[in-house]
PDB file of C-alpha atoms in Angstrom:
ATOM      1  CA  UNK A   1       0.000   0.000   0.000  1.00 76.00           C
ATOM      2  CA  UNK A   2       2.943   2.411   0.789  1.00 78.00           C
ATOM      3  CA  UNK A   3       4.338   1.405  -2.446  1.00 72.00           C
ATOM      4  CA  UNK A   4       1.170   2.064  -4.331  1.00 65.00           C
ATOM      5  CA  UNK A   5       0.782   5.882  -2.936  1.00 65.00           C
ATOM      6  CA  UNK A   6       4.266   6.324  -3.312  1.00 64.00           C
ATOM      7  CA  UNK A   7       4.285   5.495  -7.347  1.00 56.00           C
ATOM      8  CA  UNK A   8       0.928   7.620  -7.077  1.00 53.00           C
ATOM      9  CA  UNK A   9       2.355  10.669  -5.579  1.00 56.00           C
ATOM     10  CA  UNK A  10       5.878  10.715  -6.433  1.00 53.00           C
ATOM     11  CA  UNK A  11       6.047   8.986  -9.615  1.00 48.00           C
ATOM     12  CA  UNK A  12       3.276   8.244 -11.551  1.00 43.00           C
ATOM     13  CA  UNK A  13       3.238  11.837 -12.769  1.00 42.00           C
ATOM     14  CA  UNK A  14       6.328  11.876 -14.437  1.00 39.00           C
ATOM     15  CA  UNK A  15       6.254   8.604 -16.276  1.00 41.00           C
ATOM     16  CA  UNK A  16       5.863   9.509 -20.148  1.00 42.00           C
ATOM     17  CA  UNK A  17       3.120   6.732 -20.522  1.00 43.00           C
ATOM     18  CA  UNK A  18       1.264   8.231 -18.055  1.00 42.00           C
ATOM     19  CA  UNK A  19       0.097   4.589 -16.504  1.00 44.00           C
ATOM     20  CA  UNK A  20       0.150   3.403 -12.980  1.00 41.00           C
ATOM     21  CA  UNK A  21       1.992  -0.011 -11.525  1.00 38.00           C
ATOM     22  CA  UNK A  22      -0.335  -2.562 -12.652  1.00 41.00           C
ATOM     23  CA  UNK A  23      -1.623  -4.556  -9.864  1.00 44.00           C
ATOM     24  CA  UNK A  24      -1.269  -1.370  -7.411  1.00 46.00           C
ATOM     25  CA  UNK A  25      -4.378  -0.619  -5.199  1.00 47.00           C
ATOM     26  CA  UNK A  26      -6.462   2.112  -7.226  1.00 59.00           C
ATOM     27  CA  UNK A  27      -4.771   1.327 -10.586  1.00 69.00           C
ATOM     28  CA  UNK A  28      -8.193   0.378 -11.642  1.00 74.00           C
ATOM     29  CA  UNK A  29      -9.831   3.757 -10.771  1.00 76.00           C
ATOM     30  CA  UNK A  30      -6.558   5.596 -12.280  1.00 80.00           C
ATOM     31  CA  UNK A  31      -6.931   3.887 -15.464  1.00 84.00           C
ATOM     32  CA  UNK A  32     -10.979   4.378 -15.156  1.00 87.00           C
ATOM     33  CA  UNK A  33     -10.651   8.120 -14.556  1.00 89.00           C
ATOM     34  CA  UNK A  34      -8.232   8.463 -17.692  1.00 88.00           C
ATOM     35  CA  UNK A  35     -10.734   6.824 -19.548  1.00 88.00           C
ATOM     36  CA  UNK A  36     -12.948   9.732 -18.510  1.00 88.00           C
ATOM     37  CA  UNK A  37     -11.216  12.191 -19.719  1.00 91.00           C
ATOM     38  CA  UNK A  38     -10.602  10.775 -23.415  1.00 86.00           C
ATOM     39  CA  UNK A  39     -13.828  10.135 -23.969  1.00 81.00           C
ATOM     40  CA  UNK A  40     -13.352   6.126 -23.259  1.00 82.00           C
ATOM     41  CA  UNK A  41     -16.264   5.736 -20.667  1.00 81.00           C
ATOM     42  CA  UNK A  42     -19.702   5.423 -21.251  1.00 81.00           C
ATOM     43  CA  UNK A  43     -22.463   7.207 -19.423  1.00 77.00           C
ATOM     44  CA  UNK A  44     -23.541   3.591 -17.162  1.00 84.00           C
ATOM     45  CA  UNK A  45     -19.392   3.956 -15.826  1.00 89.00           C
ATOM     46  CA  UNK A  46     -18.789   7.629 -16.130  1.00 91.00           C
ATOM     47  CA  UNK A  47     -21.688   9.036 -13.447  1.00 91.00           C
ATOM     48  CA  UNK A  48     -20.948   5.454 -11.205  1.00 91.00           C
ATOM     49  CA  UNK A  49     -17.211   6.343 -10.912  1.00 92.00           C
ATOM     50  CA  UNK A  50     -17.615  10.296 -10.226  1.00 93.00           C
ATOM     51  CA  UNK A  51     -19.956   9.090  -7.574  1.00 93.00           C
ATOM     52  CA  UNK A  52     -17.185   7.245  -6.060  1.00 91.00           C
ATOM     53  CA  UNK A  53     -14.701   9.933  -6.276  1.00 92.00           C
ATOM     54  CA  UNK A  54     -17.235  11.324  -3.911  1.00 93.00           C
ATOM     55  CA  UNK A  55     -18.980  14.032  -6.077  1.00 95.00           C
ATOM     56  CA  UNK A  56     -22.635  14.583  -4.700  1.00 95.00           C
ATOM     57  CA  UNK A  57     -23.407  15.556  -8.065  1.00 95.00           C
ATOM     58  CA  UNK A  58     -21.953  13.390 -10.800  1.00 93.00           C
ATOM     59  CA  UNK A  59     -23.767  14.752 -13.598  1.00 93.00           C
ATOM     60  CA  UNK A  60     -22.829  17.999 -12.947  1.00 95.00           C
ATOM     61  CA  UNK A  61     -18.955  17.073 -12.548  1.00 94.00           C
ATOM     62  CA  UNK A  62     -19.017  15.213 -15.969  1.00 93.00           C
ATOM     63  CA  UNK A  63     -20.697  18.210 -17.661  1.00 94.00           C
ATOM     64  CA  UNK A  64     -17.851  20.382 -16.721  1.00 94.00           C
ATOM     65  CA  UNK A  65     -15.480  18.004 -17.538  1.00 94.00           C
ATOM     66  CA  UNK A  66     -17.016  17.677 -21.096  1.00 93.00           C
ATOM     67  CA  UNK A  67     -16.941  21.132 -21.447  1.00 94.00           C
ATOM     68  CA  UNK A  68     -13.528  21.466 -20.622  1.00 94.00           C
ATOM     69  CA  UNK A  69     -12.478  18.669 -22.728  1.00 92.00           C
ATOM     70  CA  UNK A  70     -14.628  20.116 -25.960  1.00 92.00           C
ATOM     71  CA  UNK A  71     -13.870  23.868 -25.707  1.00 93.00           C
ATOM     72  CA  UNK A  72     -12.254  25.994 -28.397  1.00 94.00           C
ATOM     73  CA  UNK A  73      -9.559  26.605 -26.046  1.00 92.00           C
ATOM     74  CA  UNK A  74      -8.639  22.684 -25.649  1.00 92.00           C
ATOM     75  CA  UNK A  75      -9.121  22.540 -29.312  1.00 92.00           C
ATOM     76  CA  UNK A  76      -7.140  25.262 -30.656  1.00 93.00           C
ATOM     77  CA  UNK A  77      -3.885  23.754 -28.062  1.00 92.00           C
ATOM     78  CA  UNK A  78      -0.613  22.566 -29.969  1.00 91.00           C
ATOM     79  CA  UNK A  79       0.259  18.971 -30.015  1.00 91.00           C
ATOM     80  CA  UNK A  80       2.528  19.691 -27.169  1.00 91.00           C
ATOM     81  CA  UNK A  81      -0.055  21.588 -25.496  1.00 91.00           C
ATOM     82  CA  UNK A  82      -2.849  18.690 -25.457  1.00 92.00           C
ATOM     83  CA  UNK A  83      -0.439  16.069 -24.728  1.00 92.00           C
ATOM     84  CA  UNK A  84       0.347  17.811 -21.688  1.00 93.00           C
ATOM     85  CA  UNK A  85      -2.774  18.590 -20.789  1.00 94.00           C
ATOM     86  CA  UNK A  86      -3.950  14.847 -21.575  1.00 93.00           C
ATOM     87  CA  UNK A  87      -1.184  14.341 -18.534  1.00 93.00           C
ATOM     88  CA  UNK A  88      -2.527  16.334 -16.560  1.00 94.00           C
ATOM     89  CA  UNK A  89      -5.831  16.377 -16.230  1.00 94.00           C
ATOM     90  CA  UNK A  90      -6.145  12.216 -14.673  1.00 93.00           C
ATOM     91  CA  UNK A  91      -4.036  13.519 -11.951  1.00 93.00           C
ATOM     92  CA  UNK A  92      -5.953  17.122 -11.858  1.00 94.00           C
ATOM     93  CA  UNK A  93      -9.281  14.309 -11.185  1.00 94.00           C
ATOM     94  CA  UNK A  94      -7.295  12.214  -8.794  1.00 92.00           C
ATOM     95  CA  UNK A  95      -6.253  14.640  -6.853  1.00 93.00           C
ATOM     96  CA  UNK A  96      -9.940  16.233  -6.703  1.00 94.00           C
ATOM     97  CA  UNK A  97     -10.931  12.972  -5.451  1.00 91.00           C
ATOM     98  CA  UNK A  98      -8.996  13.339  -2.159  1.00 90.00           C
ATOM     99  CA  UNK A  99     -10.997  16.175  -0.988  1.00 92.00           C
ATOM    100  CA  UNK A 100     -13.769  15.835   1.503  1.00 91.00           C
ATOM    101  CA  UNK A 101     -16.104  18.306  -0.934  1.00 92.00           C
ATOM    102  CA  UNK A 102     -14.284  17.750  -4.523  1.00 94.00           C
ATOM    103  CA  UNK A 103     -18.202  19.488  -5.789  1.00 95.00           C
ATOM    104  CA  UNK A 104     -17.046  23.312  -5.509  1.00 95.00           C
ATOM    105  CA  UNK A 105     -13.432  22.826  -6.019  1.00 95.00           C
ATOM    106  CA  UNK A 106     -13.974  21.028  -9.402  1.00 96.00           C
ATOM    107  CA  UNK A 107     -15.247  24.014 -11.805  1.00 96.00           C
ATOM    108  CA  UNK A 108     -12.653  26.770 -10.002  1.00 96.00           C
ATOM    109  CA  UNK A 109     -10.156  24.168 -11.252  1.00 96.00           C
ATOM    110  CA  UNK A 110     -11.401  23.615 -14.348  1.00 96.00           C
ATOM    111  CA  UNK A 111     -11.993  27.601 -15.003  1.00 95.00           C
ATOM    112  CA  UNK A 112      -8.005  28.088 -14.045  1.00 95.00           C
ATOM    113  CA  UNK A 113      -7.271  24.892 -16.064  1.00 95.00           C
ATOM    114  CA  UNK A 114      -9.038  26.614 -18.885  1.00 94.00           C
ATOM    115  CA  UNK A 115      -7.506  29.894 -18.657  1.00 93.00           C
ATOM    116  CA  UNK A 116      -3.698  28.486 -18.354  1.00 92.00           C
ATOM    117  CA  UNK A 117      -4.356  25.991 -21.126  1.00 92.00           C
ATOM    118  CA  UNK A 118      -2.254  27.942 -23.471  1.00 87.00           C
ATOM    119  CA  UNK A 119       0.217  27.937 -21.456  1.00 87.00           C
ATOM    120  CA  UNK A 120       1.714  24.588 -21.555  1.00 85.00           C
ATOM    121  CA  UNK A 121       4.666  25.842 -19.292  1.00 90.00           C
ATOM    122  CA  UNK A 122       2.110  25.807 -16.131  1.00 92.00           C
ATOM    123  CA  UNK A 123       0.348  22.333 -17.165  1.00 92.00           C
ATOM    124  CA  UNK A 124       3.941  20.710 -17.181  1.00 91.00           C
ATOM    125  CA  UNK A 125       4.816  22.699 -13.666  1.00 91.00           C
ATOM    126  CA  UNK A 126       1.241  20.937 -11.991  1.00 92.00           C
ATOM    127  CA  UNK A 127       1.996  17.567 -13.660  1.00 91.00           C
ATOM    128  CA  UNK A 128       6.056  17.615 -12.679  1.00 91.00           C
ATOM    129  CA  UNK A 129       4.984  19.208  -9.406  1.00 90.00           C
ATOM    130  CA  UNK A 130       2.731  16.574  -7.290  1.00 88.00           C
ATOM    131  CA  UNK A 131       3.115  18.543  -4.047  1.00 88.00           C
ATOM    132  CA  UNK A 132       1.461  21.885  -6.219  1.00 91.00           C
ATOM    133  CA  UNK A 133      -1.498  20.586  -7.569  1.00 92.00           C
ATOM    134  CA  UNK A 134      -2.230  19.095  -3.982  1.00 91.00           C
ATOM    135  CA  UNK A 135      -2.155  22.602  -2.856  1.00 92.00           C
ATOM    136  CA  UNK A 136      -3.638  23.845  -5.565  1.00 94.00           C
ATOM    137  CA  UNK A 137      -6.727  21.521  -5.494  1.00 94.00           C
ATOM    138  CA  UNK A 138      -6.677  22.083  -1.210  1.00 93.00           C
ATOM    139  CA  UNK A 139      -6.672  25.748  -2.091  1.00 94.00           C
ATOM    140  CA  UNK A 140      -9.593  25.998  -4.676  1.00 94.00           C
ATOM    141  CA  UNK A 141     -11.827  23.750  -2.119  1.00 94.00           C
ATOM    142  CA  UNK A 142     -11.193  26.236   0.773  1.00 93.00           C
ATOM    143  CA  UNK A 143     -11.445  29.268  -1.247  1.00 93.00           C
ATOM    144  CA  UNK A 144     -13.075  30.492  -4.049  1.00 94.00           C
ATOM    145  CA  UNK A 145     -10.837  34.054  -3.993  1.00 94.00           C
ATOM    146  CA  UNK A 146      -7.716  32.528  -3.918  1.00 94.00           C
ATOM    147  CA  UNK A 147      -9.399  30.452  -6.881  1.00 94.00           C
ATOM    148  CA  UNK A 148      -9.596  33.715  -8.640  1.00 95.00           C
ATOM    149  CA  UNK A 149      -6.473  34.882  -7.602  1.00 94.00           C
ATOM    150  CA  UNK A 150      -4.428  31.757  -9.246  1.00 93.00           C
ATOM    151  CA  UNK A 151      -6.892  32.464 -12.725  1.00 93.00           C
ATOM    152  CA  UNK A 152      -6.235  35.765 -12.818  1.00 92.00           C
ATOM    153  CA  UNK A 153      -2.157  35.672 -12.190  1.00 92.00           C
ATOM    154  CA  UNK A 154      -1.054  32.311 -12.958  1.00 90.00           C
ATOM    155  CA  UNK A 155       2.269  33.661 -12.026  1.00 89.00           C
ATOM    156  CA  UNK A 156       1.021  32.712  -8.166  1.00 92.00           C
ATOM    157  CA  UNK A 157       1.364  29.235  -8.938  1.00 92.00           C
ATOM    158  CA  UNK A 158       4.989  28.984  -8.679  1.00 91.00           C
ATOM    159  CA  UNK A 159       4.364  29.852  -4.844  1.00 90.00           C
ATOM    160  CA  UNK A 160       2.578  26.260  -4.795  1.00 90.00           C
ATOM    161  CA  UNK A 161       6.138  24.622  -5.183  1.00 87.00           C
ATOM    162  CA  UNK A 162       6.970  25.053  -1.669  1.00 86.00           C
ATOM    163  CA  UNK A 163       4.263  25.108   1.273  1.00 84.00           C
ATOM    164  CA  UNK A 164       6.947  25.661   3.124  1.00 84.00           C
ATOM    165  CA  UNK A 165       7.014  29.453   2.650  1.00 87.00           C
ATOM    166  CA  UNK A 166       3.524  29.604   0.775  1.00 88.00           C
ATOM    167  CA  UNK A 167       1.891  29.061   4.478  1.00 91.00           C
ATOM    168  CA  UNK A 168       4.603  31.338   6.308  1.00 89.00           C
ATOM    169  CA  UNK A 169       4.365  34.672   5.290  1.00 92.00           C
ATOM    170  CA  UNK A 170       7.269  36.803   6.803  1.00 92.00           C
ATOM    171  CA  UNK A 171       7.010  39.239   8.738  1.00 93.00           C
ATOM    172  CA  UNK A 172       7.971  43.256   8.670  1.00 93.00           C
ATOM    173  CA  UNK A 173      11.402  42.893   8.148  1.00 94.00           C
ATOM    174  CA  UNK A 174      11.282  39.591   6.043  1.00 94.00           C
ATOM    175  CA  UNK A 175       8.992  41.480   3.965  1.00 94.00           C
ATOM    176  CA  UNK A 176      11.321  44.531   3.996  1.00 94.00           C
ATOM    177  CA  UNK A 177      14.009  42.040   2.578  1.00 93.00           C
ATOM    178  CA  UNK A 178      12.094  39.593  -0.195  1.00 93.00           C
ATOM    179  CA  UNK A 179      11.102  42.981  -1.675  1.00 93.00           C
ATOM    180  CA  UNK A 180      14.579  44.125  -1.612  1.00 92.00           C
ATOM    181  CA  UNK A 181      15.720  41.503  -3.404  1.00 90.00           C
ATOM    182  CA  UNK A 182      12.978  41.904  -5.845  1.00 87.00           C
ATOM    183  CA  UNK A 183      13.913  45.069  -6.792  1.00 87.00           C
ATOM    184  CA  UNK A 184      17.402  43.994  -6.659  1.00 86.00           C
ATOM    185  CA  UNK A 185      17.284  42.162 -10.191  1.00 83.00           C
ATOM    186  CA  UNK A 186      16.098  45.201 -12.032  1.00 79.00           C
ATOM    187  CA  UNK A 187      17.249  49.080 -12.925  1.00 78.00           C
ATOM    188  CA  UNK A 188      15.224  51.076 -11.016  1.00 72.00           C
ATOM    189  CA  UNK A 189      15.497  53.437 -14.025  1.00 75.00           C
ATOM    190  CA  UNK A 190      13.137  51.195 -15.034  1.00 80.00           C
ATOM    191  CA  UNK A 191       9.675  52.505 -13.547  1.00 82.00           C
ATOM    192  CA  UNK A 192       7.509  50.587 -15.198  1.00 86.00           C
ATOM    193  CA  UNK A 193       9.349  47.106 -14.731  1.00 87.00           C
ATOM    194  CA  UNK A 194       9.661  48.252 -11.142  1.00 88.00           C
ATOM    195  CA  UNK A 195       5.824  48.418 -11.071  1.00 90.00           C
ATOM    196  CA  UNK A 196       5.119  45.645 -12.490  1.00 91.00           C
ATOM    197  CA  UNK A 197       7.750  43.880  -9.520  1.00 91.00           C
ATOM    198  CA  UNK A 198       6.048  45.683  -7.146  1.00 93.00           C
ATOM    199  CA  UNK A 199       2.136  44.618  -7.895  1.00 93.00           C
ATOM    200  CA  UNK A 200       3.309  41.059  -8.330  1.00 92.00           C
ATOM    201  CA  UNK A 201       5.238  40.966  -4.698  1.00 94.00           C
ATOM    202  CA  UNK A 202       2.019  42.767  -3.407  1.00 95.00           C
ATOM    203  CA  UNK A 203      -0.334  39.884  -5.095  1.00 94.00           C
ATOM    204  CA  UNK A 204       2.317  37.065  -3.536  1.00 94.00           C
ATOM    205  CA  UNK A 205       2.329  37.745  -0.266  1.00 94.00           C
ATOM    206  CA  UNK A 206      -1.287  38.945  -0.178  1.00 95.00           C
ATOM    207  CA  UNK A 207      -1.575  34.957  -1.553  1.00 94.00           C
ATOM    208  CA  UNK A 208       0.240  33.879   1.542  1.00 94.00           C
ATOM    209  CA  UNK A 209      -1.405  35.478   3.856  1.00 95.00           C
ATOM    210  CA  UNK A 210      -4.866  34.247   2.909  1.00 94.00           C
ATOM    211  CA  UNK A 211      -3.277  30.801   2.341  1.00 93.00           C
ATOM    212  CA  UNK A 212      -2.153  30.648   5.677  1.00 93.00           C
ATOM    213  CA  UNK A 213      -5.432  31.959   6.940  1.00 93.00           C
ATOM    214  CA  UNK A 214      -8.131  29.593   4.743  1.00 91.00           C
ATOM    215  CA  UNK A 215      -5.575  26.387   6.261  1.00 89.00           C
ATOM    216  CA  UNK A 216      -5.388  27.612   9.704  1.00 88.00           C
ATOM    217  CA  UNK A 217      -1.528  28.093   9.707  1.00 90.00           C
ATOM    218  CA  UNK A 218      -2.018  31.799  10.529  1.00 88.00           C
ATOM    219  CA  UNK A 219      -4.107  32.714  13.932  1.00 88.00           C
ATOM    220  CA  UNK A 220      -7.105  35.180  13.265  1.00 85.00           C
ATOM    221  CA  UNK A 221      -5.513  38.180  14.901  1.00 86.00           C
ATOM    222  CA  UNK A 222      -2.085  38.022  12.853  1.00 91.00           C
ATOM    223  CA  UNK A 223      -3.722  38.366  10.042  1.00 94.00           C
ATOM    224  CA  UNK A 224      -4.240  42.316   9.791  1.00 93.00           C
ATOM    225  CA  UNK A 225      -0.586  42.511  11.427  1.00 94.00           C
ATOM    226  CA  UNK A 226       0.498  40.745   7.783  1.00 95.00           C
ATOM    227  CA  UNK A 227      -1.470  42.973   5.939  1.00 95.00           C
ATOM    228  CA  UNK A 228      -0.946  45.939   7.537  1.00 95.00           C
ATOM    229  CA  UNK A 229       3.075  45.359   7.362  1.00 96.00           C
ATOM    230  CA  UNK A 230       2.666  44.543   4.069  1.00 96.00           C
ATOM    231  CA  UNK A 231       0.869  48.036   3.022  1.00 96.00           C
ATOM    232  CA  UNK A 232       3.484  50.131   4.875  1.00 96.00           C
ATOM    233  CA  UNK A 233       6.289  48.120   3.249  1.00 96.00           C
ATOM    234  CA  UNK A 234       5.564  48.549   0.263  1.00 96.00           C
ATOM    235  CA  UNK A 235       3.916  52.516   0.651  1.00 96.00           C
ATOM    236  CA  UNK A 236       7.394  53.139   2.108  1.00 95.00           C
ATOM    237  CA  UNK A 237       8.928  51.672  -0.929  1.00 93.00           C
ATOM    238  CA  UNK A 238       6.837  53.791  -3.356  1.00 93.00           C
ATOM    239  CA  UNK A 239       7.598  57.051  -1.352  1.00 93.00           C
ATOM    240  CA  UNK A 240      11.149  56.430  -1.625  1.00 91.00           C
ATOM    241  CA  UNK A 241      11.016  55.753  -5.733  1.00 88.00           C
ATOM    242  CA  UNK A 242       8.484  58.750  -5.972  1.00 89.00           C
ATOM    243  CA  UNK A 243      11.213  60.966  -4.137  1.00 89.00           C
ATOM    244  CA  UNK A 244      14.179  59.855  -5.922  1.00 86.00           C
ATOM    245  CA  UNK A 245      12.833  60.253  -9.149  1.00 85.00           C
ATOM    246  CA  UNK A 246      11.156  63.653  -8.366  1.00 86.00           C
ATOM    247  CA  UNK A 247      15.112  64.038  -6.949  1.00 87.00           C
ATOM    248  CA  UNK A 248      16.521  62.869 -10.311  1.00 83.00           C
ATOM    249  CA  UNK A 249      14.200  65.309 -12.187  1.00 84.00           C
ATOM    250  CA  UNK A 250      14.117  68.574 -10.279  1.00 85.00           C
ATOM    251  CA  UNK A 251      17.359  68.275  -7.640  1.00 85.00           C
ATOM    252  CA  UNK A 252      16.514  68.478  -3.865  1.00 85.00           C
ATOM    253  CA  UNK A 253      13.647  70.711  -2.591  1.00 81.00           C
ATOM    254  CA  UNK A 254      14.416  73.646  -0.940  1.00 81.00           C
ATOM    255  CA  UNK A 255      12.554  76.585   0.629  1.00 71.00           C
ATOM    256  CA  UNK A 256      13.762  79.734   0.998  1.00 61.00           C
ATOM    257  CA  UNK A 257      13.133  83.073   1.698  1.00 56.00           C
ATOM    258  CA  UNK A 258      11.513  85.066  -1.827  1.00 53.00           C
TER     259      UNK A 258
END
């Protein structure tokens, strides 16, 4: 049995063929939930074995995953693209599977799926990355705003890699650092670069924070001291750029008399 979750967790995902250890507790379902998603199940197996993935709703699950599967977007992907996401997606299920209410979490997954689709670069970071699309399937079944979040900036999934640090936001001075070496890697001629660095930190660690909040890593009260740090870090930060480069422009303010 430890052998079998092992392959499941660990190694299963990277193996080209994309097939479990024959013989291996739940190899049936595996191979059963593949069939799913290529269209290799029939409606009598399909709504039986959604059911016992523990959807309430089975009918409603399969919907979504036909539309998935039929959408322009899935259509339109490379060869590349659809292999990948053909990897992906059995595990993407799986995964779903293990949650106590896999119901809600299924379409915000399937809406982010969707939207990073073109992407191939994220479908091979979820299907190389077991450990992230466990926290990314946790995630969209505690919270439909940090579902959002991860659609809207797919960036944020790279924070899935380690839970580590995704459920431990730092505090003032950590934050004071991370940002510094941000900002380190560009010019800071470069205001619109240095914008761009700055919203994305701001989206990252706001990610954290409610991470570590929706999984009960982060007590109730420390939550507005995360936030709060976070807004004067980072209004601190914008002062200082908005003076240097008024600085730069116009030389030091002065007053004097007329």
């Amino acid at each position: 049995r430890v052998q079998a979750q092992f392959e499941q967790v660990f190694s299963a995902p990277q193996r080209e063929d994309g097939e479990s250890l024959q013989g291996a507790p739940g190899a049936r379902r595996s191979r059963m939930i593949g069939q799913l998603w290529s269209m290799k199940l029939g409606e009598k197996e399909t709504l039986p074995l959604l059911r016992e993935m523990g959807f309430d709703d089975p009918a409603a699950a399969c919907e979504g995953i036909e539309a998935l599967r039929d959408s322009p977007v899935t259509r339109s992907l490379s060869e590349t693209g659809r292999r990948r996401l053909d990897r992906l997606m059995p595990l993407l299920l799986g995964a779903l599977a293990e949650l106590d209410q896999p119901d809600p979490a299924l379409p915000r997954a399937l809406q982010l799926v969707k939207t990073i689709a073109r992407r191939s670069v994220y479908l091979s970071l979820l299907v190389e990355n077991p450990l992230a699309l466990s926290q990314l399937v946790k995630l969209c079944e505690a919270s439909a705003w940090i579902s959002d979040q991860l659609t809207r900036y797919p960036l944020l999934l790279d924070e899935l890699l380690d839970p580590r640090a995704l459920y431990a936001p730092p505090g003032r001075e950590g934050l004071q650092e991370e940002l510094d070496q941000e900002l380190a890697q560009f010019p800071l001629e470069d205001q619109e670069q240095v914008l761009d660095r700055l919203r994305q930190y701001k989206q990252v660690q706001t990610l954290r924070v409610a991470a570590a909040d929706i999984m009960g890593h982060l007590p109730l009260m420390r939550v507005s001291d995360h936030l709060t740090w976070l807004a004067e870090v980072l209004l601190e930060r914008v002062l200082k750029l908005s003076w240097d480069l008024m600085v730069e422009r116009h030389g030091e303010p002065w007053c004097g008399a007329p």
